[in-house]
Amino acid sequence: MAGINDSLSFSLAGYGQLRIREGVVYRYYNDLGPHAGNCTWGVGTLAHFGTCTEAELKTHVTAKDVNTALARHVHKVEKYIHRKVRNHRLTQAQFDGLVSFSYNVSNPSSVMAAADRGDMKAVYDKMLQYIYVYKHDSKGHKIGKPTILAPLYRRRLEEAAPFRQE
Amino acid sequence: MLKKLSVAVLFTLCASTTVYASSDRETDARLDTLMGSASHERFHDFLNQLQKAIADKDKKAVAAMVDYPLTITVNHKEIDIADDHAFIKAYDKIFTDRLVKIILDQKYADLFAKDTGVMIGPHGELWFSGICTVKDCSKFDIKIMQINN
C-alpha cells in the first residue's frame, strides 16, 4: 500500500545542508566518536566502528565514490521514512529535516512513530533528545558525564525547526 | 525522470565543490555556520593557542585544553587519561614528532569542520569542539575531544 509521503524526496537544498553538516572528505579519516573514533569517509559515510587501518588511511577516494555513497545512503533513508511515516502528510522542509536527522542517528524509530501519528510537538521534542555525546574508555564502558556539543545541538535545532509548534 | 535529473545535478555540484575551505574567510564562514554566528574567532584563537603550546612544549597549557576523561589512541592502542596529571605524564608518548608536525603544519584555512567539531590533520589526528556549558547551548567551552597519533 502506498504511503502518503511516497512522492517526497530529499531536496537539493537538503543535500547542500547535509554536505555542510557532515563535511566532505575525499579520504578515510578517524571521526570523532566513541572509543577513539570511527573510520569514516566522504559525506559522513561510516566505513566501520573503530579507527581506520593503515591501509584504509592510504586509500584514495574519488568524487564519484563519495557521491554514490551519499546518494545510496540518502535513498535508503528516504525509503525508510516513506515506510515509517505513511499516515501523516509531511511538508518538504519536514521531510528534509527527517532525512538529515535519520542520516545521522542510529535509531530514529521513536521520532518516526510520532511523525506518523502527526504529533509534531513530540517529533520536535524527541529530535532534541539526540544531542548527547558519551565518552567510552578503552574497555568500552561509558565514562564521565554526557556532553552536548554546540555544533550538534545547532544541527538538531535546524532539523527539528520545521516541526516546531508556535 | 525528475529524480534522475536531481541526482545528476547533485553529482555536478558535488564534483565541483572543494573538500576544504581555501581561505581564512571561507573557514570563518564555515565555522560560523556550524558552531554559531561569530564563533569563528574563538576556534581560530584555540588553534593558535594549541599550536603555540605544542611548539613551546608547554605540557601544562596543552593539558588545560583537554576535556577529561579522554581515551587516546597511541599506535592503534587506546589509553585512558583520567585527568591533567595523567595527561602530562603521558605527554611524550602522545605527542610524537609526527603528531607535533601535523599540528604545527595545520593551517586555519585548511581546517575541516563538521557537526561534531574541528579536525586537525588529514586523518582526524586531533579533534576539538564546543562543549555546551548552559542548557540552551548559548555558551560553550572549546576543548580537545579526541587524539589519534
mmCIF file of C-alpha atoms in Angstrom:
data_model
loop_
_atom_site.group_PDB
_atom_site.id
_atom_site.type_symbol
_atom_site.label_atom_id
_atom_site.label_comp_id
_atom_site.label_asym_id
_atom_site.label_seq_id
_atom_site.Cartn_x
_atom_site.Cartn_y
_atom_site.Cartn_z
ATOM 1 C CA MET A 1 0.000 0.000 0.000
ATOM 2 C CA ALA A 2 1.348 3.418 -0.953
ATOM 3 C CA GLY A 3 2.255 5.827 1.813
ATOM 4 C CA ILE A 4 1.116 9.437 1.912
ATOM 5 C CA ASN A 5 4.704 10.765 1.599
ATOM 6 C CA ASP A 6 5.946 8.462 -1.164
ATOM 7 C CA SER A 7 6.224 11.317 -3.658
ATOM 8 C CA LEU A 8 8.641 13.257 -1.443
ATOM 9 C CA SER A 9 12.394 13.082 -1.988
ATOM 10 C CA PHE A 10 15.325 14.880 -0.399
ATOM 11 C CA SER A 11 15.602 18.363 -1.904
ATOM 12 C CA LEU A 12 18.752 19.887 -3.420
ATOM 13 C CA ALA A 13 18.761 22.409 -0.569
ATOM 14 C CA GLY A 14 18.621 19.472 1.836
ATOM 15 C CA TYR A 15 21.633 17.888 0.128
ATOM 16 C CA GLY A 16 23.514 21.173 0.425
ATOM 17 C CA GLN A 17 22.821 21.439 4.141
ATOM 18 C CA LEU A 18 23.754 17.819 4.720
ATOM 19 C CA ARG A 19 27.092 18.325 2.991
ATOM 20 C CA ILE A 20 27.803 21.277 5.284
ATOM 21 C CA ARG A 21 26.763 19.409 8.430
ATOM 22 C CA GLU A 22 28.668 16.211 7.657
ATOM 23 C CA GLY A 23 31.507 17.814 5.719
ATOM 24 C CA VAL A 24 33.071 16.179 2.659
ATOM 25 C CA VAL A 25 36.381 14.306 2.872
ATOM 26 C CA TYR A 26 37.907 12.527 -0.109
ATOM 27 C CA ARG A 27 39.822 10.077 2.037
ATOM 28 C CA TYR A 28 39.372 7.895 5.100
ATOM 29 C CA TYR A 29 39.663 9.566 8.494
ATOM 30 C CA ASN A 30 39.015 8.827 12.162
ATOM 31 C CA ASP A 31 35.857 10.704 13.031
ATOM 32 C CA LEU A 32 35.070 11.982 16.486
ATOM 33 C CA GLY A 33 33.158 9.185 18.190
ATOM 34 C CA PRO A 34 33.032 6.518 20.891
ATOM 35 C CA HIS A 35 36.365 4.956 21.896
ATOM 36 C CA ALA A 36 38.886 6.700 19.689
ATOM 37 C CA GLY A 37 36.522 7.444 16.839
ATOM 38 C CA ASN A 38 35.055 5.670 13.878
ATOM 39 C CA CYS A 39 36.592 5.116 10.455
ATOM 40 C CA THR A 40 34.703 7.418 8.092
ATOM 41 C CA TRP A 41 34.979 8.884 4.587
ATOM 42 C CA GLY A 42 33.060 11.063 2.151
ATOM 43 C CA VAL A 43 29.939 12.771 3.466
ATOM 44 C CA GLY A 44 29.975 11.111 6.891
ATOM 45 C CA THR A 45 29.946 7.621 5.379
ATOM 46 C CA LEU A 46 30.813 5.150 8.115
ATOM 47 C CA ALA A 47 33.371 2.578 6.948
ATOM 48 C CA HIS A 48 33.229 0.729 10.271
ATOM 49 C CA PHE A 49 33.276 1.320 14.012
ATOM 50 C CA GLY A 50 36.726 1.879 15.482
ATOM 51 C CA THR A 51 39.749 3.566 13.964
ATOM 52 C CA CYS A 52 40.869 3.090 10.352
ATOM 53 C CA THR A 53 43.630 0.669 9.440
ATOM 54 C CA GLU A 54 46.845 1.940 7.863
ATOM 55 C CA ALA A 55 45.674 0.530 4.525
ATOM 56 C CA GLU A 56 42.387 2.429 4.765
ATOM 57 C CA LEU A 57 44.158 5.676 5.595
ATOM 58 C CA LYS A 58 46.126 5.318 2.363
ATOM 59 C CA THR A 59 43.041 4.547 0.261
ATOM 60 C CA HIS A 60 42.167 7.141 -2.362
ATOM 61 C CA VAL A 61 38.502 8.093 -2.592
ATOM 62 C CA THR A 62 37.094 9.707 -5.733
ATOM 63 C CA ALA A 63 34.306 12.260 -6.011
ATOM 64 C CA LYS A 64 32.248 9.561 -7.736
ATOM 65 C CA ASP A 65 32.726 7.193 -4.771
ATOM 66 C CA VAL A 66 31.666 9.944 -2.354
ATOM 67 C CA ASN A 67 28.595 10.966 -4.325
ATOM 68 C CA THR A 68 27.480 7.406 -4.981
ATOM 69 C CA ALA A 69 27.685 6.535 -1.278
ATOM 70 C CA LEU A 70 25.849 9.734 -0.356
ATOM 71 C CA ALA A 71 23.048 9.124 -2.866
ATOM 72 C CA ARG A 72 22.737 5.482 -1.799
ATOM 73 C CA HIS A 73 22.509 6.343 1.897
ATOM 74 C CA VAL A 74 20.014 9.149 1.303
ATOM 75 C CA HIS A 75 17.885 6.891 -0.898
ATOM 76 C CA LYS A 76 17.828 4.273 1.871
ATOM 77 C CA VAL A 77 16.761 6.909 4.409
ATOM 78 C CA GLU A 78 14.057 8.266 2.068
ATOM 79 C CA LYS A 79 12.592 4.776 1.687
ATOM 80 C CA TYR A 80 12.731 4.286 5.466
ATOM 81 C CA ILE A 81 10.745 7.488 6.059
ATOM 82 C CA HIS A 82 8.225 6.576 3.316
ATOM 83 C CA ARG A 83 7.730 3.245 5.077
ATOM 84 C CA LYS A 84 7.511 4.623 8.618
ATOM 85 C CA VAL A 85 5.530 7.839 8.078
ATOM 86 C CA ARG A 86 2.598 6.630 5.998
ATOM 87 C CA ASN A 87 -0.363 8.353 7.591
ATOM 88 C CA HIS A 88 0.565 11.972 8.231
ATOM 89 C CA ARG A 89 1.499 14.215 5.309
ATOM 90 C CA LEU A 90 4.876 15.926 5.727
ATOM 91 C CA THR A 91 5.975 19.214 4.212
ATOM 92 C CA GLN A 92 9.151 19.279 2.106
ATOM 93 C CA ALA A 93 11.003 21.046 4.957
ATOM 94 C CA GLN A 94 9.849 18.411 7.444
ATOM 95 C CA PHE A 95 10.875 15.604 5.119
ATOM 96 C CA ASP A 96 14.314 17.197 4.605
ATOM 97 C CA GLY A 97 14.697 17.582 8.370
ATOM 98 C CA LEU A 98 13.872 13.917 8.942
ATOM 99 C CA VAL A 99 16.276 12.751 6.205
ATOM 100 C CA SER A 100 19.179 14.749 7.653
ATOM 101 C CA PHE A 101 18.329 13.546 11.156
ATOM 102 C CA SER A 102 17.991 9.882 10.163
ATOM 103 C CA TYR A 103 21.239 10.051 8.157
ATOM 104 C CA ASN A 104 22.987 10.940 11.412
ATOM 105 C CA VAL A 105 21.455 8.762 14.153
ATOM 106 C CA SER A 106 21.343 5.011 14.641
ATOM 107 C CA ASN A 107 17.733 4.539 15.704
ATOM 108 C CA PRO A 108 15.204 7.233 14.805
ATOM 109 C CA SER A 109 12.162 4.966 15.248
ATOM 110 C CA SER A 110 10.511 6.908 18.098
ATOM 111 C CA VAL A 111 10.673 10.099 16.031
ATOM 112 C CA MET A 112 9.139 8.317 13.033
ATOM 113 C CA ALA A 113 6.304 6.934 15.161
ATOM 114 C CA ALA A 114 5.466 10.434 16.432
ATOM 115 C CA ALA A 115 5.600 11.829 12.868
ATOM 116 C CA ASP A 116 3.329 9.044 11.614
ATOM 117 C CA ARG A 117 0.642 9.901 14.167
ATOM 118 C CA GLY A 118 1.028 13.608 13.389
ATOM 119 C CA ASP A 119 2.293 14.607 16.818
ATOM 120 C CA MET A 120 4.616 17.385 15.690
ATOM 121 C CA LYS A 121 5.439 18.545 19.209
ATOM 122 C CA ALA A 122 6.616 15.050 20.109
ATOM 123 C CA VAL A 123 8.726 14.909 16.925
ATOM 124 C CA TYR A 124 10.400 18.202 17.859
ATOM 125 C CA ASP A 125 10.982 17.193 21.476
ATOM 126 C CA LYS A 126 12.287 13.732 20.601
ATOM 127 C CA MET A 127 14.686 15.020 17.929
ATOM 128 C CA LEU A 128 16.222 17.330 20.506
ATOM 129 C CA GLN A 129 16.971 14.364 22.744
ATOM 130 C CA TYR A 130 19.556 13.107 20.242
ATOM 131 C CA ILE A 131 22.196 15.595 21.306
ATOM 132 C CA TYR A 132 24.223 13.802 23.936
ATOM 133 C CA VAL A 133 27.726 12.535 23.334
ATOM 134 C CA TYR A 134 29.006 9.804 25.622
ATOM 135 C CA LYS A 135 32.653 9.007 26.137
ATOM 136 C CA HIS A 136 33.918 5.457 26.430
ATOM 137 C CA ASP A 137 37.068 4.084 27.992
ATOM 138 C CA SER A 138 39.384 1.595 26.292
ATOM 139 C CA LYS A 139 37.197 -1.278 27.541
ATOM 140 C CA GLY A 140 34.073 0.240 26.021
ATOM 141 C CA HIS A 141 32.473 1.429 29.264
ATOM 142 C CA LYS A 142 30.762 4.809 29.324
ATOM 143 C CA ILE A 143 32.789 7.322 31.314
ATOM 144 C CA GLY A 144 32.200 10.855 32.502
ATOM 145 C CA LYS A 145 29.022 12.834 32.093
ATOM 146 C CA PRO A 146 27.286 13.007 28.712
ATOM 147 C CA THR A 147 28.207 16.224 26.945
ATOM 148 C CA ILE A 148 26.356 18.374 24.458
ATOM 149 C CA LEU A 149 28.391 19.647 21.534
ATOM 150 C CA ALA A 150 27.433 23.100 20.302
ATOM 151 C CA PRO A 151 27.521 22.239 16.576
ATOM 152 C CA LEU A 152 25.484 19.062 17.041
ATOM 153 C CA TYR A 153 22.897 20.924 19.124
ATOM 154 C CA ARG A 154 22.684 23.529 16.380
ATOM 155 C CA ARG A 155 22.180 20.825 13.758
ATOM 156 C CA ARG A 156 19.321 19.282 15.734
ATOM 157 C CA LEU A 157 17.635 22.656 16.179
ATOM 158 C CA GLU A 158 17.763 23.206 12.413
ATOM 159 C CA GLU A 159 16.497 19.711 11.616
ATOM 160 C CA ALA A 160 13.670 19.954 14.162
ATOM 161 C CA ALA A 161 12.663 23.539 13.297
ATOM 162 C CA PRO A 162 10.010 22.566 10.670
ATOM 163 C CA PHE A 163 8.192 20.610 13.411
ATOM 164 C CA ARG A 164 8.182 23.403 15.959
ATOM 165 C CA GLN A 165 4.712 24.366 17.149
ATOM 166 C CA GLU A 166 4.290 28.083 17.768
ATOM 167 C CA MET B 1 12.950 11.296 -14.578
ATOM 168 C CA LEU B 2 12.941 14.263 -12.212
ATOM 169 C CA LYS B 3 14.733 12.199 -9.578
ATOM 170 C CA LYS B 4 17.384 11.178 -12.111
ATOM 171 C CA LEU B 5 17.840 14.799 -13.108
ATOM 172 C CA SER B 6 18.188 15.836 -9.464
ATOM 173 C CA VAL B 7 20.858 13.248 -8.861
ATOM 174 C CA ALA B 8 22.708 14.359 -11.984
ATOM 175 C CA VAL B 9 22.622 17.992 -10.824
ATOM 176 C CA LEU B 10 23.738 16.903 -7.378
ATOM 177 C CA PHE B 11 26.706 14.996 -8.789
ATOM 178 C CA THR B 12 27.755 18.042 -10.771
ATOM 179 C CA LEU B 13 27.516 20.237 -7.693
ATOM 180 C CA CYS B 14 29.425 17.728 -5.569
ATOM 181 C CA ALA B 15 32.209 17.282 -8.086
ATOM 182 C CA SER B 16 32.826 20.999 -8.299
ATOM 183 C CA THR B 17 32.956 21.592 -4.553
ATOM 184 C CA THR B 18 36.304 21.759 -2.798
ATOM 185 C CA VAL B 19 36.970 19.497 0.153
ATOM 186 C CA TYR B 20 38.438 22.111 2.416
ATOM 187 C CA ALA B 21 37.953 25.806 2.596
ATOM 188 C CA SER B 22 40.817 27.523 0.854
ATOM 189 C CA SER B 23 40.920 30.830 2.637
ATOM 190 C CA ASP B 24 40.613 32.125 6.176
ATOM 191 C CA ARG B 25 37.372 33.847 5.235
ATOM 192 C CA GLU B 26 35.835 30.629 3.972
ATOM 193 C CA THR B 27 36.817 28.855 7.182
ATOM 194 C CA ASP B 28 35.354 31.761 9.189
ATOM 195 C CA ALA B 29 32.068 31.383 7.345
ATOM 196 C CA ARG B 30 32.009 27.610 7.650
ATOM 197 C CA LEU B 31 32.688 27.706 11.400
ATOM 198 C CA ASP B 32 30.046 30.379 11.947
ATOM 199 C CA THR B 33 27.503 28.244 10.081
ATOM 200 C CA LEU B 34 28.316 25.108 12.050
ATOM 201 C CA MET B 35 29.186 26.438 15.503
ATOM 202 C CA GLY B 36 27.124 29.600 15.772
ATOM 203 C CA SER B 37 27.335 33.118 14.426
ATOM 204 C CA ALA B 38 30.558 34.993 15.155
ATOM 205 C CA SER B 39 32.083 31.933 16.831
ATOM 206 C CA HIS B 40 34.985 31.505 14.372
ATOM 207 C CA GLU B 41 37.312 33.819 16.306
ATOM 208 C CA ARG B 42 37.192 31.567 19.338
ATOM 209 C CA PHE B 43 38.049 28.493 17.274
ATOM 210 C CA HIS B 44 40.816 30.364 15.464
ATOM 211 C CA ASP B 45 42.239 31.510 18.829
ATOM 212 C CA PHE B 46 42.048 27.968 20.174
ATOM 213 C CA LEU B 47 44.057 26.648 17.218
ATOM 214 C CA ASN B 48 46.655 29.400 17.663
ATOM 215 C CA GLN B 49 46.934 28.727 21.402
ATOM 216 C CA LEU B 50 47.261 24.994 20.845
ATOM 217 C CA GLN B 51 49.972 25.420 18.212
ATOM 218 C CA LYS B 52 51.905 27.808 20.463
ATOM 219 C CA ALA B 53 51.639 25.488 23.479
ATOM 220 C CA ILE B 54 52.756 22.491 21.375
ATOM 221 C CA ALA B 55 55.655 24.459 19.847
ATOM 222 C CA ASP B 56 56.730 25.590 23.335
ATOM 223 C CA LYS B 57 56.281 22.060 24.723
ATOM 224 C CA ASP B 58 54.101 23.666 27.390
ATOM 225 C CA LYS B 59 52.558 20.458 28.694
ATOM 226 C CA LYS B 60 50.520 22.213 31.371
ATOM 227 C CA ALA B 61 48.952 24.573 28.847
ATOM 228 C CA VAL B 62 48.062 21.730 26.477
ATOM 229 C CA ALA B 63 46.658 19.674 29.378
ATOM 230 C CA ALA B 64 44.375 22.578 30.282
ATOM 231 C CA MET B 65 42.860 22.485 26.782
ATOM 232 C CA VAL B 66 41.603 18.883 27.090
ATOM 233 C CA ASP B 67 38.158 17.627 28.080
ATOM 234 C CA TYR B 68 38.605 14.783 30.626
ATOM 235 C CA PRO B 69 38.319 11.864 30.855
ATOM 236 C CA LEU B 70 39.817 11.137 27.448
ATOM 237 C CA THR B 71 40.702 7.931 25.621
ATOM 238 C CA ILE B 72 43.642 8.427 23.292
ATOM 239 C CA THR B 73 44.877 6.147 20.538
ATOM 240 C CA VAL B 74 48.639 5.779 20.557
ATOM 241 C CA ASN B 75 49.948 3.479 17.820
ATOM 242 C CA HIS B 76 46.485 1.873 17.487
ATOM 243 C CA LYS B 77 46.363 1.151 21.236
ATOM 244 C CA GLU B 78 43.842 3.004 23.362
ATOM 245 C CA ILE B 79 44.971 4.530 26.638
ATOM 246 C CA ASP B 80 42.664 6.078 29.229
ATOM 247 C CA ILE B 81 43.566 9.502 30.567
ATOM 248 C CA ALA B 82 41.606 10.466 33.675
ATOM 249 C CA ASP B 83 42.879 14.000 34.310
ATOM 250 C CA ASP B 84 45.539 16.592 33.568
ATOM 251 C CA HIS B 85 48.128 14.858 35.765
ATOM 252 C CA ALA B 86 47.799 11.638 33.779
ATOM 253 C CA PHE B 87 47.861 13.628 30.537
ATOM 254 C CA ILE B 88 51.112 15.388 31.429
ATOM 255 C CA LYS B 89 52.641 12.062 32.461
ATOM 256 C CA ALA B 90 51.751 10.518 29.084
ATOM 257 C CA TYR B 91 52.511 13.679 27.071
ATOM 258 C CA ASP B 92 55.735 12.494 25.415
ATOM 259 C CA LYS B 93 54.139 9.205 24.421
ATOM 260 C CA ILE B 94 51.142 11.018 22.881
ATOM 261 C CA PHE B 95 52.861 13.895 21.116
ATOM 262 C CA THR B 96 55.261 12.071 18.841
ATOM 263 C CA ASP B 97 57.324 14.060 16.330
ATOM 264 C CA ARG B 98 54.826 13.075 13.644
ATOM 265 C CA LEU B 99 51.804 14.355 15.583
ATOM 266 C CA VAL B 100 53.588 17.554 16.599
ATOM 267 C CA LYS B 101 54.439 18.235 12.947
ATOM 268 C CA ILE B 102 50.839 17.605 11.866
ATOM 269 C CA ILE B 103 49.512 20.042 14.469
ATOM 270 C CA LEU B 104 52.088 22.743 13.739
ATOM 271 C CA ASP B 105 51.602 22.417 9.971
ATOM 272 C CA GLN B 106 47.821 22.765 10.223
ATOM 273 C CA LYS B 107 46.652 25.931 8.501
ATOM 274 C CA TYR B 108 43.480 27.635 9.670
ATOM 275 C CA ALA B 109 42.306 27.995 6.073
ATOM 276 C CA ASP B 110 42.522 24.206 5.596
ATOM 277 C CA LEU B 111 40.673 23.199 8.768
ATOM 278 C CA PHE B 112 37.959 20.613 8.244
ATOM 279 C CA ALA B 113 34.857 21.137 10.369
ATOM 280 C CA LYS B 114 31.584 19.272 10.709
ATOM 281 C CA ASP B 115 28.646 18.947 13.069
ATOM 282 C CA THR B 116 30.737 17.383 15.815
ATOM 283 C CA GLY B 117 33.808 19.563 15.771
ATOM 284 C CA VAL B 118 37.004 20.673 14.105
ATOM 285 C CA MET B 119 39.624 18.259 12.815
ATOM 286 C CA ILE B 120 43.384 18.773 12.777
ATOM 287 C CA GLY B 121 45.422 16.606 10.425
ATOM 288 C CA PRO B 122 44.409 14.745 7.275
ATOM 289 C CA HIS B 123 43.023 11.705 9.087
ATOM 290 C CA GLY B 124 41.486 13.079 12.290
ATOM 291 C CA GLU B 125 44.661 13.106 14.371
ATOM 292 C CA LEU B 126 43.130 15.615 16.803
ATOM 293 C CA TRP B 127 39.589 16.911 17.260
ATOM 294 C CA PHE B 128 38.342 19.886 19.240
ATOM 295 C CA SER B 129 34.822 21.144 19.709
ATOM 296 C CA GLY B 130 32.496 23.441 21.607
ATOM 297 C CA ILE B 131 31.079 21.820 24.739
ATOM 298 C CA CYS B 132 27.888 23.475 25.923
ATOM 299 C CA THR B 133 28.002 24.932 29.429
ATOM 300 C CA VAL B 134 24.376 26.062 29.612
ATOM 301 C CA LYS B 135 21.171 24.242 28.738
ATOM 302 C CA ASP B 136 20.361 26.215 25.584
ATOM 303 C CA CYS B 137 23.971 25.944 24.343
ATOM 304 C CA SER B 138 24.289 29.717 24.090
ATOM 305 C CA LYS B 139 27.628 29.394 25.884
ATOM 306 C CA PHE B 140 30.289 26.773 25.343
ATOM 307 C CA ASP B 141 33.910 25.968 26.153
ATOM 308 C CA ILE B 142 36.261 24.769 23.439
ATOM 309 C CA LYS B 143 38.215 21.635 24.356
ATOM 310 C CA ILE B 144 40.226 18.826 22.766
ATOM 311 C CA MET B 145 37.866 15.866 22.441
ATOM 312 C CA GLN B 146 39.998 13.222 20.743
ATOM 313 C CA ILE B 147 43.603 12.428 19.834
ATOM 314 C CA ASN B 148 44.790 9.673 17.480
ATOM 315 C CA ASN B 149 48.509 9.723 16.929
#
